[in-house]
Amino acid sequence: MRKPAEGRRRVMIEDVRPHVDCGRHPVKRALHDVVRVTASVFADGHDMVSARLLYRAEGDRAWKDVRMLHDGNDVWSASFQAESIGRYRYCVEGWVDDFASWRHDYVIRMAAGQDLGLALRSGGLLVKAAVSRARKADAARLRQYALQLRDQVELDISAMEEVGRLMDRYPDLRFATRSERELEIVVDRERAVFSSWYEMFPRSCAPVEGMHGTFRDCEALLPQIAAMGFDVLYLPPIHPIGASFRKGRNNFIEAASGDVGSPWAIGSSDGGHKSIHPQLGTLKDFQRLLAKAEDAGLEVALDIALQCSPDHPYVSEHAEWFRKRPDGSIQYAENPPKKYQDIYPLDFTTAAWRGLWDEVLSVFVYWIKQGVRIFRVDNPHTKAFPFWEWVIEEIKSKHPDVLFLAEAFTRPHVMYSLAKSGFSQSYTYFTWRNTKEELTEYLKELTQTEVNEFFRPNFWPNTPDILPGILQEGGSPAFVLRLILAATLSANYGIYGPVYELAVNVPQKPGGEEYLNSEKYELKHWHRDAPSSLAPLVTRLNQIRRGNKALQRNMGLHFHGINNDALICYSKASPDGSNVVLVVVNLSTVNTESGWTELDMEDLGLAAGERFRVIDMLDGNEYAWAGQWNYVQLTPEVRPAHIFLIERVTEGSSSVDEGSHVTDHAHAEGISQERS
Amino acid sequence: MRKPAEGRRRVMIEDVRPHVDCGRHPVKRALHDVVRVTASVFADGHDMVSARLLYRAEGDRAWKDVRMLHDGNDVWSASFQAESIGRYRYCVEGWVDDFASWRHDYVIRMAAGQDLGLALRSGGLLVKAAVSRARKADAARLRQYALQLRDQVELDISAMEEVGRLMDRYPDLRFATRSERELEIVVDRERAVFSSWYEMFPRSCAPVEGMHGTFRDCEALLPQIAAMGFDVLYLPPIHPIGASFRKGRNNFIEAASGDVGSPWAIGSSDGGHKSIHPQLGTLKDFQRLLAKAEDAGLEVALDIALQCSPDHPYVSEHAEWFRKRPDGSIQYAENPPKKYQDIYPLDFTTAAWRGLWDEVLSVFVYWIKQGVRIFRVDNPHTKAFPFWEWVIEEIKSKHPDVLFLAEAFTRPHVMYSLAKSGFSQSYTYFTWRNTKEELTEYLKELTQTEVNEFFRPNFWPNTPDILPGILQEGGSPAFVLRLILAATLSANYGIYGPVYELAVNVPQKPGGEEYLNSEKYELKHWHRDAPSSLAPLVTRLNQIRRGNKALQRNMGLHFHGINNDALICYSKASPDGSNVVLVVVNLSTVNTESGWTELDMEDLGLAAGERFRVIDMLDGNEYAWAGQWNYVQLTPEVRPAHIFLIERVTEGSSSVDEGSHVTDHAHAEGISQERS
């Protein structure tokens, strides 16, 4: 083994956190988040060590630095705030701090009444060496102290404090060690971590039944969707739909005349991924929709499905992007024995991959130029990971505000790897996690392991592809409880509407998850104002989410005990701990369930046995609670859940301070008014 | 972001284990160990993936490879045996296996009765492509199959099996992915993981009281030490002892005339670290001792203490290796307010570090040339980590059989970092871990976390520096129980004798851990044959250790429940599970304690509720046990512990098979015979 270039770098730095796969992938944070970095920093012997955190935004040349503090057991920490979106880099630097060691020993020598002469002179040499590192005025002060110490003048406490401060300002970094690998963070805008999605088929928005809806028709619905409190309006693909092998209603193998086909069978003589389905409107109409949505506080998310109908212009213009069968025909999608002859997958193993990658990049860039900033990517797990890593970084380097939602429902490693490759948000298994045990285990994995550093869950209780069993069997109470769970467990959530508000739940086949008469294959006309609509509950939940910072992140999630497996109890706290929300949900769609909470008082910011007040933000009711054991009873259709704001009872005050949270009683009555 | 050089490398490889700090340091294993490597290997889409483990000994150019098997959930594993000592490298390679995918789909298509024409031709193309990768005879077979498939000849099951085997032999690795970093293993000889140490001061070995012992005197004791079953004889420093500031008896600040000084105050006009203290003998005597020890089955371990007395030749010849005080004098060791004026530390921060490193290397090499293969390094934590990493790798690259024991009792990060830097074994906190909770927690950290990959504990119940409180207070029963714990919890252990066998336990000061009249500062004359000696127990324990593979590794350690906090119950299993030892120890030095075990039957290789036999290897008694609950009663001075061999009761046999284990009844009676 060769000797190192510098054998005097004695400080060891280990286990710098946060990191994803040893630094192979960036950690994710949101704008204004405080990034806390920890590391083990230590040296041989008894010398004192100092450490600092170095960080910089991608474009910056110079590192910023902040001193780390010793938290004990050789673990050090420091924090910085992410002040801009984009990439940051960080690393940790540690060094043997001779002056700190000297000062530490000096105090002991003094207390022991030892002769200080040589010790003072040693200190003087250290201070003198710092002079050349110091800026003007500081250098002068240091020179002064160096002379005093050389002359064995004992410094008083305040002088020692000052020289300590000055020496800290100009550490001797000649033999400092840096952590082995620079780590990265992707800082996204707030919507990456806190968003409420509404999925809607534009073609079903026509005011008249049987008409093909248009972007103009969508505009008319914007106020209603915004009033429910959503901030992302997600549209299935808006591109021309292929005619060859077009699927009929209920995914029938042959389309009847007049069948509109699936929006995911992209491409026709009208164009491909950069074109708009003529029946929806023009590019201008789309731009107008974007603008109107923005006025209403909604962002439009586009669906990017990287596959082609046999009629897609790519098929003739870029045959090299498709796989050929031995007979020279193009390979349609297959999952043997199933055949999907209406779909030609793009072949990411083509020798012409460079051209294909560039073209897909240009598709994203085209829509970004129109003003789109959020993409929901269809089946990203059937395209190569290196492609995603490249295309997302490429886009975000120029448009750091662009967000990507990965629509992958597949094996854990694959889902997590997509997130590591750059996706801002991800669909999850929430859709199939129903019991207390399932929910608790899954949420702990998502929020309390390293998964939380790179994978941002977006909870969907339904999608156009998935009508889960619990909604089929549980009816309206199931829709209510799944909605409450999604909206309070995950800071990002969404529903496919108005199917969800209207509790549509008839499957195509018993035991299957496809909707009967699915909107994927036909025009629908929805009665959005049906009296049974869950829109008031949706509205209330989104208000509660907006009014409570605790619900806008996942990190503060904590599960509490409750002695009934049909009840689940959890709390969320805002990063600064000032806002704490406690949720209890009845997981039964049929039975009244009751139980006693076993609250983790410390996690709620409460003392053991403390009296406190809980205000149910769903109905405005207040309760006086005390300690960890409190009685709860919940009844489907009447009161399926509590979403409590927790308030400490301040001395001499019996009224609840309602200044900072949402307890709009008028609204709160909404649910039972509407649903009973 | 630049496009990767090859966008078709679609396989992801994550979390290759074992690894230490993301591959920054090597993992440790012993010769003949089976190294099991796991990794997450997966790709996008539905294609099948294959993976292999690549490994090679440091000197080998070519990788060896072994196919990995899919254990489920995208985790793959494979193993190889460490066939030589030295360094190994390993990594994981994964690729999309088109033929495996084809074969998988083919079977489904066939079962579904689909037309197979094109599928056969597709398969033919894959087989044809493999021809050029294959060796002669295989290439011919593959060509044959390729033609059959081209002609759409359906293969029967056995033909499909054969072509599958051939295709597996010649995978298409053009787009294979390798794990990011090559990982390393240091493979040591067996003694690194399984060793029994005996520490002894040669100068106290004279047959006549008051005489200075010699290497020749040591020779006379070798049979006795070997008979106790030890395999490492560790000697404190054997170098000339300094006269300046020599410490007197009981570490008195001034030596009286005739005081022999501390062996750790190294160097005089007789020489330094490459010389031998004249009163011990000559280099020839030392070489003779090494040879005689080897004949007796003992290896001599030398103590390397990198520090100097003021009389060490380095002080005048290499003043640049010492730190100067402002008055030009050399800085003696200090831990303010304490001063150690008899010791000059070597300064690892010297600008002349290169020369210092080379000199220390030459010290190790000198003793290696004399035949020493084990070094116990004194206070390695006060020398720079980069130095250790360099010097140990440098030595082991030429002498891979050399082992290093780190004598550091300091903070966890520092102790672990020394092990990561290359030390083969380490002293531990065992010396101060007494209660069931303390022992369980510490042993779990050592054996069931990643610590186990790089840190090999060596358990010492005492050392010349440490007479722990429990031995002072608990007397002989404490010596017995701590010995049993050390010898059965850790595959490496040692005692400082004959102080230990003789249960010497008077401290210099109450509350302190220094021995009264410590051997560190004076000659001793021991009555090794005292009737109260624990030598018979030591002998028995070492026999049990040698006879049971389970006790020769730490990985198979498992703690079992027992409903009495004064009793601790644990088992060890050999890697192949064929040898299982169950230990129950009474942690009280005074009281008879009883309780019911709550055995983890599965971990013991037993069925729930199964009847089995336990044979106490300490006294030969046998007991018929059944299921997890079994009664145990242990009494200090009479029967302080059980060390059971577990035997399944085979049908039709009521006698215990004693062929393969140690249950020497004559010996087993030894303890109570000798100690009552």
mmCIF file of C-alpha atoms in Angstrom, chain B residues 236-496:
data_model
loop_
_atom_site.group_PDB
_atom_site.id
_atom_site.type_symbol
_atom_site.label_atom_id
_atom_site.label_comp_id
_atom_site.label_asym_id
_atom_site.label_seq_id
_atom_site.Cartn_x
_atom_site.Cartn_y
_atom_site.Cartn_z
ATOM 1 C CA PRO B 236 4.419 -7.607 27.711
ATOM 2 C CA PRO B 237 7.209 -5.594 26.015
ATOM 3 C CA ILE B 238 10.536 -7.437 26.085
ATOM 4 C CA HIS B 239 12.694 -4.405 25.290
ATOM 5 C CA PRO B 240 15.269 -2.595 27.413
ATOM 6 C CA ILE B 241 13.604 -0.495 30.119
ATOM 7 C CA GLY B 242 14.506 3.152 30.599
ATOM 8 C CA ALA B 243 16.169 4.485 33.760
ATOM 9 C CA SER B 244 15.253 8.189 33.574
ATOM 10 C CA PHE B 245 12.148 8.985 35.592
ATOM 11 C CA ARG B 246 11.679 5.232 36.119
ATOM 12 C CA LYS B 247 8.589 4.515 38.175
ATOM 13 C CA GLY B 248 8.869 2.666 41.467
ATOM 14 C CA ARG B 249 6.631 -0.013 42.924
ATOM 15 C CA ASN B 250 2.939 0.762 42.795
ATOM 16 C CA ASN B 251 3.689 3.398 40.168
ATOM 17 C CA PHE B 252 5.538 5.474 42.745
ATOM 18 C CA ILE B 253 6.928 8.660 41.187
ATOM 19 C CA GLU B 254 10.506 7.716 42.048
ATOM 20 C CA ALA B 255 12.102 4.322 41.726
ATOM 21 C CA ALA B 256 14.065 2.899 44.584
ATOM 22 C CA SER B 257 17.375 1.292 43.852
ATOM 23 C CA GLY B 258 16.740 -2.148 42.413
ATOM 24 C CA ASP B 259 13.256 -1.336 41.158
ATOM 25 C CA VAL B 260 12.828 -2.982 37.773
ATOM 26 C CA GLY B 261 10.605 -0.352 36.137
ATOM 27 C CA SER B 262 7.728 -0.748 33.735
ATOM 28 C CA PRO B 263 8.281 -2.811 30.578
ATOM 29 C CA TRP B 264 6.226 -0.163 28.763
ATOM 30 C CA ALA B 265 8.916 2.492 29.386
ATOM 31 C CA ILE B 266 10.839 1.323 26.374
ATOM 32 C CA GLY B 267 14.442 2.087 25.498
ATOM 33 C CA SER B 268 17.770 2.518 27.220
ATOM 34 C CA SER B 269 21.411 2.529 26.311
ATOM 35 C CA ASP B 270 20.852 -1.195 25.649
ATOM 36 C CA GLY B 271 18.616 -0.343 22.735
ATOM 37 C CA GLY B 272 15.037 0.259 21.757
ATOM 38 C CA HIS B 273 12.162 -1.504 20.023
ATOM 39 C CA LYS B 274 14.406 -3.932 18.145
ATOM 40 C CA SER B 275 16.389 -4.918 21.222
ATOM 41 C CA ILE B 276 15.794 -7.290 24.097
ATOM 42 C CA HIS B 277 16.014 -6.392 27.772
ATOM 43 C CA PRO B 278 19.335 -7.963 28.753
ATOM 44 C CA GLN B 279 17.997 -9.535 31.950
ATOM 45 C CA LEU B 280 15.481 -11.551 29.913
ATOM 46 C CA GLY B 281 18.139 -13.086 27.734
ATOM 47 C CA THR B 282 19.514 -12.805 24.235
ATOM 48 C CA LEU B 283 17.906 -12.746 20.829
ATOM 49 C CA LYS B 284 18.909 -16.370 20.536
ATOM 50 C CA ASP B 285 17.088 -17.158 23.777
ATOM 51 C CA PHE B 286 14.047 -15.445 22.403
ATOM 52 C CA GLN B 287 14.211 -17.394 19.149
ATOM 53 C CA ARG B 288 14.565 -20.572 21.197
ATOM 54 C CA LEU B 289 11.493 -19.624 23.221
ATOM 55 C CA LEU B 290 9.530 -19.140 20.010
ATOM 56 C CA ALA B 291 10.576 -22.567 18.807
ATOM 57 C CA LYS B 292 9.821 -24.303 22.102
ATOM 58 C CA ALA B 293 6.472 -22.566 22.309
ATOM 59 C CA GLU B 294 5.643 -23.735 18.816
ATOM 60 C CA ASP B 295 6.520 -27.276 19.818
ATOM 61 C CA ALA B 296 4.083 -26.951 22.702
ATOM 62 C CA GLY B 297 1.334 -25.669 20.421
ATOM 63 C CA LEU B 298 1.679 -22.087 21.591
ATOM 64 C CA GLU B 299 2.292 -18.959 19.550
ATOM 65 C CA VAL B 300 4.109 -16.076 21.191
ATOM 66 C CA ALA B 301 2.421 -12.683 20.807
ATOM 67 C CA LEU B 302 4.603 -9.622 21.272
ATOM 68 C CA ASP B 303 3.482 -6.333 22.754
ATOM 69 C CA ILE B 304 4.312 -3.353 20.570
ATOM 70 C CA ALA B 305 4.079 -0.116 22.556
ATOM 71 C CA LEU B 306 4.984 2.818 20.321
ATOM 72 C CA GLN B 307 6.425 5.093 22.972
ATOM 73 C CA CYS B 308 9.853 5.794 24.374
ATOM 74 C CA SER B 309 11.571 6.286 27.633
ATOM 75 C CA PRO B 310 13.775 9.413 27.699
ATOM 76 C CA ASP B 311 16.709 7.021 27.296
ATOM 77 C CA HIS B 312 15.501 5.480 24.032
ATOM 78 C CA PRO B 313 18.063 5.782 21.205
ATOM 79 C CA TYR B 314 15.371 7.454 19.039
ATOM 80 C CA VAL B 315 15.448 10.479 21.349
ATOM 81 C CA SER B 316 18.941 11.444 20.310
ATOM 82 C CA GLU B 317 18.960 9.903 16.846
ATOM 83 C CA HIS B 318 15.526 11.093 15.742
ATOM 84 C CA ALA B 319 14.572 14.120 17.766
ATOM 85 C CA GLU B 320 12.295 15.058 14.842
ATOM 86 C CA TRP B 321 9.903 12.262 15.846
ATOM 87 C CA PHE B 322 9.085 13.944 19.144
ATOM 88 C CA ARG B 323 7.127 17.084 19.936
ATOM 89 C CA LYS B 324 9.141 20.003 21.306
ATOM 90 C CA ARG B 325 7.998 22.352 24.037
ATOM 91 C CA PRO B 326 8.598 26.108 23.587
ATOM 92 C CA ASP B 327 11.799 25.781 25.651
ATOM 93 C CA GLY B 328 13.195 23.171 23.252
ATOM 94 C CA SER B 329 12.731 20.253 25.612
ATOM 95 C CA ILE B 330 10.889 17.161 24.462
ATOM 96 C CA GLN B 331 7.231 16.932 25.414
ATOM 97 C CA TYR B 332 6.618 14.026 27.771
ATOM 98 C CA ALA B 333 3.248 12.295 27.954
ATOM 99 C CA GLU B 334 0.610 14.380 29.635
ATOM 100 C CA ASN B 335 -3.087 14.135 30.300
ATOM 101 C CA PRO B 336 -3.429 17.377 32.290
ATOM 102 C CA PRO B 337 -3.084 17.629 35.160
ATOM 103 C CA LYS B 338 -1.305 14.239 35.079
ATOM 104 C CA LYS B 339 2.294 14.069 33.844
ATOM 105 C CA TYR B 340 4.126 10.938 32.690
ATOM 106 C CA GLN B 341 7.690 12.137 32.557
ATOM 107 C CA ASP B 342 9.039 8.622 31.996
ATOM 108 C CA ILE B 343 7.304 8.449 28.613
ATOM 109 C CA TYR B 344 7.976 10.391 25.407
ATOM 110 C CA PRO B 345 5.188 9.756 22.901
ATOM 111 C CA LEU B 346 6.154 9.412 19.265
ATOM 112 C CA ASP B 347 4.610 12.375 17.464
ATOM 113 C CA PHE B 348 2.456 11.175 14.573
ATOM 114 C CA THR B 349 1.854 14.794 13.567
ATOM 115 C CA THR B 350 5.526 15.396 12.886
ATOM 116 C CA ALA B 351 6.493 16.800 9.496
ATOM 117 C CA ALA B 352 8.892 13.836 9.394
ATOM 118 C CA TRP B 353 5.991 11.364 9.534
ATOM 119 C CA ARG B 354 7.229 9.450 6.506
ATOM 120 C CA GLY B 355 10.439 8.441 8.257
ATOM 121 C CA LEU B 356 8.615 7.620 11.465
ATOM 122 C CA TRP B 357 6.120 5.391 9.636
ATOM 123 C CA ASP B 358 8.932 3.544 7.895
ATOM 124 C CA GLU B 359 10.779 3.011 11.166
ATOM 125 C CA VAL B 360 7.742 1.596 12.936
ATOM 126 C CA LEU B 361 7.128 -0.683 9.987
ATOM 127 C CA SER B 362 10.703 -1.885 10.314
ATOM 128 C CA VAL B 363 10.102 -2.713 14.000
ATOM 129 C CA PHE B 364 7.237 -5.031 13.110
ATOM 130 C CA VAL B 365 9.215 -6.525 10.238
ATOM 131 C CA TYR B 366 12.195 -7.134 12.538
ATOM 132 C CA TRP B 367 10.149 -9.276 14.917
ATOM 133 C CA ILE B 368 8.332 -10.982 12.056
ATOM 134 C CA LYS B 369 11.761 -12.047 10.808
ATOM 135 C CA GLN B 370 12.420 -13.587 14.227
ATOM 136 C CA GLY B 371 9.271 -15.631 13.809
ATOM 137 C CA VAL B 372 6.612 -13.559 15.588
ATOM 138 C CA ARG B 373 3.223 -13.693 13.878
ATOM 139 C CA ILE B 374 0.961 -12.017 16.437
ATOM 140 C CA PHE B 375 1.268 -8.511 17.825
ATOM 141 C CA ARG B 376 -0.700 -7.010 20.647
ATOM 142 C CA VAL B 377 -0.505 -3.262 20.061
ATOM 143 C CA ASP B 378 -0.518 -1.033 23.100
ATOM 144 C CA ASN B 379 -2.797 2.014 22.962
ATOM 145 C CA PRO B 380 -3.199 2.087 19.171
ATOM 146 C CA HIS B 381 -5.861 4.754 19.600
ATOM 147 C CA THR B 382 -3.194 7.359 20.393
ATOM 148 C CA LYS B 383 -1.570 6.893 16.993
ATOM 149 C CA ALA B 384 -3.055 8.091 13.713
ATOM 150 C CA PHE B 385 -5.637 5.853 12.003
ATOM 151 C CA PRO B 386 -4.126 6.396 8.527
ATOM 152 C CA PHE B 387 -0.858 5.056 9.906
ATOM 153 C CA TRP B 388 -2.482 1.840 11.069
ATOM 154 C CA GLU B 389 -4.315 1.393 7.827
ATOM 155 C CA TRP B 390 -1.045 1.729 5.943
ATOM 156 C CA VAL B 391 1.257 -0.260 8.193
ATOM 157 C CA ILE B 392 -1.120 -3.215 8.670
ATOM 158 C CA GLU B 393 -1.915 -3.488 4.979
ATOM 159 C CA GLU B 394 1.779 -3.116 4.156
ATOM 160 C CA ILE B 395 2.715 -5.949 6.517
ATOM 161 C CA LYS B 396 -0.160 -8.223 5.587
ATOM 162 C CA SER B 397 0.489 -7.816 1.874
ATOM 163 C CA LYS B 398 3.794 -9.642 2.453
ATOM 164 C CA HIS B 399 2.891 -11.627 5.570
ATOM 165 C CA PRO B 400 -0.840 -12.297 5.374
ATOM 166 C CA ASP B 401 -0.616 -14.621 8.385
ATOM 167 C CA VAL B 402 0.338 -11.809 10.770
ATOM 168 C CA LEU B 403 -2.346 -10.791 13.280
ATOM 169 C CA PHE B 404 -2.797 -7.633 15.316
ATOM 170 C CA LEU B 405 -4.729 -7.207 18.559
ATOM 171 C CA ALA B 406 -5.741 -3.634 19.350
ATOM 172 C CA GLU B 407 -5.433 -2.768 23.010
ATOM 173 C CA ALA B 408 -7.746 0.216 23.035
ATOM 174 C CA PHE B 409 -10.275 0.885 25.753
ATOM 175 C CA THR B 410 -11.894 4.045 24.513
ATOM 176 C CA ARG B 411 -14.988 5.414 22.766
ATOM 177 C CA PRO B 412 -16.944 3.067 20.474
ATOM 178 C CA HIS B 413 -16.233 4.949 17.245
ATOM 179 C CA VAL B 414 -12.516 4.932 17.943
ATOM 180 C CA MET B 415 -12.430 1.246 18.856
ATOM 181 C CA TYR B 416 -14.436 0.291 15.783
ATOM 182 C CA SER B 417 -12.359 2.516 13.545
ATOM 183 C CA LEU B 418 -9.167 0.758 14.625
ATOM 184 C CA ALA B 419 -10.739 -2.534 13.634
ATOM 185 C CA LYS B 420 -11.787 -1.032 10.309
ATOM 186 C CA SER B 421 -8.206 0.192 9.842
ATOM 187 C CA GLY B 422 -6.990 -3.376 9.918
ATOM 188 C CA PHE B 423 -6.640 -4.751 13.444
ATOM 189 C CA SER B 424 -7.466 -8.462 13.452
ATOM 190 C CA GLN B 425 -8.828 -8.540 16.993
ATOM 191 C CA SER B 426 -9.813 -5.973 19.598
ATOM 192 C CA TYR B 427 -10.107 -5.638 23.322
ATOM 193 C CA THR B 428 -13.667 -4.826 24.345
ATOM 194 C CA TYR B 429 -15.960 -3.432 27.036
ATOM 195 C CA PHE B 430 -16.677 -6.980 28.217
ATOM 196 C CA THR B 431 -14.435 -6.274 31.199
ATOM 197 C CA TRP B 432 -17.132 -3.941 32.550
ATOM 198 C CA ARG B 433 -20.301 -5.636 31.310
ATOM 199 C CA ASN B 434 -21.733 -7.589 34.210
ATOM 200 C CA THR B 435 -25.517 -7.710 34.248
ATOM 201 C CA LYS B 436 -27.670 -9.791 31.961
ATOM 202 C CA GLU B 437 -28.964 -6.652 30.279
ATOM 203 C CA GLU B 438 -25.469 -5.220 29.753
ATOM 204 C CA LEU B 439 -24.076 -8.475 28.402
ATOM 205 C CA THR B 440 -27.031 -9.123 26.114
ATOM 206 C CA GLU B 441 -27.077 -5.638 24.653
ATOM 207 C CA TYR B 442 -23.326 -5.548 24.082
ATOM 208 C CA LEU B 443 -23.089 -9.015 22.597
ATOM 209 C CA LYS B 444 -25.965 -8.294 20.239
ATOM 210 C CA GLU B 445 -24.151 -5.186 19.052
ATOM 211 C CA LEU B 446 -20.958 -7.174 18.487
ATOM 212 C CA THR B 447 -22.453 -10.205 16.808
ATOM 213 C CA GLN B 448 -25.736 -9.220 15.190
ATOM 214 C CA THR B 449 -24.950 -5.868 13.578
ATOM 215 C CA GLU B 450 -22.487 -4.848 10.872
ATOM 216 C CA VAL B 451 -19.881 -4.620 13.660
ATOM 217 C CA ASN B 452 -19.553 -8.372 13.229
ATOM 218 C CA GLU B 453 -18.172 -7.786 9.716
ATOM 219 C CA PHE B 454 -15.018 -6.001 10.833
ATOM 220 C CA PHE B 455 -14.578 -6.116 14.636
ATOM 221 C CA ARG B 456 -13.430 -9.351 16.242
ATOM 222 C CA PRO B 457 -13.828 -9.145 20.001
ATOM 223 C CA ASN B 458 -11.260 -10.667 22.334
ATOM 224 C CA PHE B 459 -12.787 -10.943 25.822
ATOM 225 C CA TRP B 460 -10.479 -10.356 28.781
ATOM 226 C CA PRO B 461 -11.898 -10.571 32.303
ATOM 227 C CA ASN B 462 -8.725 -8.904 33.589
ATOM 228 C CA THR B 463 -5.525 -7.256 32.331
ATOM 229 C CA PRO B 464 -2.452 -5.907 34.154
ATOM 230 C CA ASP B 465 -4.162 -2.501 34.009
ATOM 231 C CA ILE B 466 -7.656 -3.599 34.945
ATOM 232 C CA LEU B 467 -8.803 -5.421 38.031
ATOM 233 C CA PRO B 468 -12.526 -4.788 37.598
ATOM 234 C CA GLY B 469 -14.812 -4.192 40.538
ATOM 235 C CA ILE B 470 -16.691 -7.475 40.201
ATOM 236 C CA LEU B 471 -13.478 -9.463 40.743
ATOM 237 C CA GLN B 472 -12.536 -7.321 43.747
ATOM 238 C CA GLU B 473 -15.933 -7.750 45.339
ATOM 239 C CA GLY B 474 -16.985 -11.176 44.168
ATOM 240 C CA GLY B 475 -13.831 -13.129 44.924
ATOM 241 C CA SER B 476 -13.362 -16.609 43.550
ATOM 242 C CA PRO B 477 -16.985 -17.102 42.370
ATOM 243 C CA ALA B 478 -16.629 -13.908 40.335
ATOM 244 C CA PHE B 479 -13.421 -15.194 38.733
ATOM 245 C CA VAL B 480 -15.236 -18.404 37.827
ATOM 246 C CA LEU B 481 -18.284 -16.831 36.285
ATOM 247 C CA ARG B 482 -16.368 -14.150 34.379
ATOM 248 C CA LEU B 483 -14.062 -16.818 32.988
ATOM 249 C CA ILE B 484 -16.973 -18.936 31.833
ATOM 250 C CA LEU B 485 -18.640 -15.926 30.211
ATOM 251 C CA ALA B 486 -15.470 -14.857 28.395
ATOM 252 C CA ALA B 487 -14.684 -18.366 27.161
ATOM 253 C CA THR B 488 -18.186 -19.121 25.896
ATOM 254 C CA LEU B 489 -19.448 -15.729 24.700
ATOM 255 C CA SER B 490 -16.431 -14.885 22.575
ATOM 256 C CA ALA B 491 -14.439 -17.161 20.292
ATOM 257 C CA ASN B 492 -11.359 -15.099 21.195
ATOM 258 C CA TYR B 493 -10.603 -14.628 24.874
ATOM 259 C CA GLY B 494 -7.685 -14.299 27.200
ATOM 260 C CA ILE B 495 -6.614 -13.969 30.796
ATOM 261 C CA TYR B 496 -3.735 -12.256 32.492
#
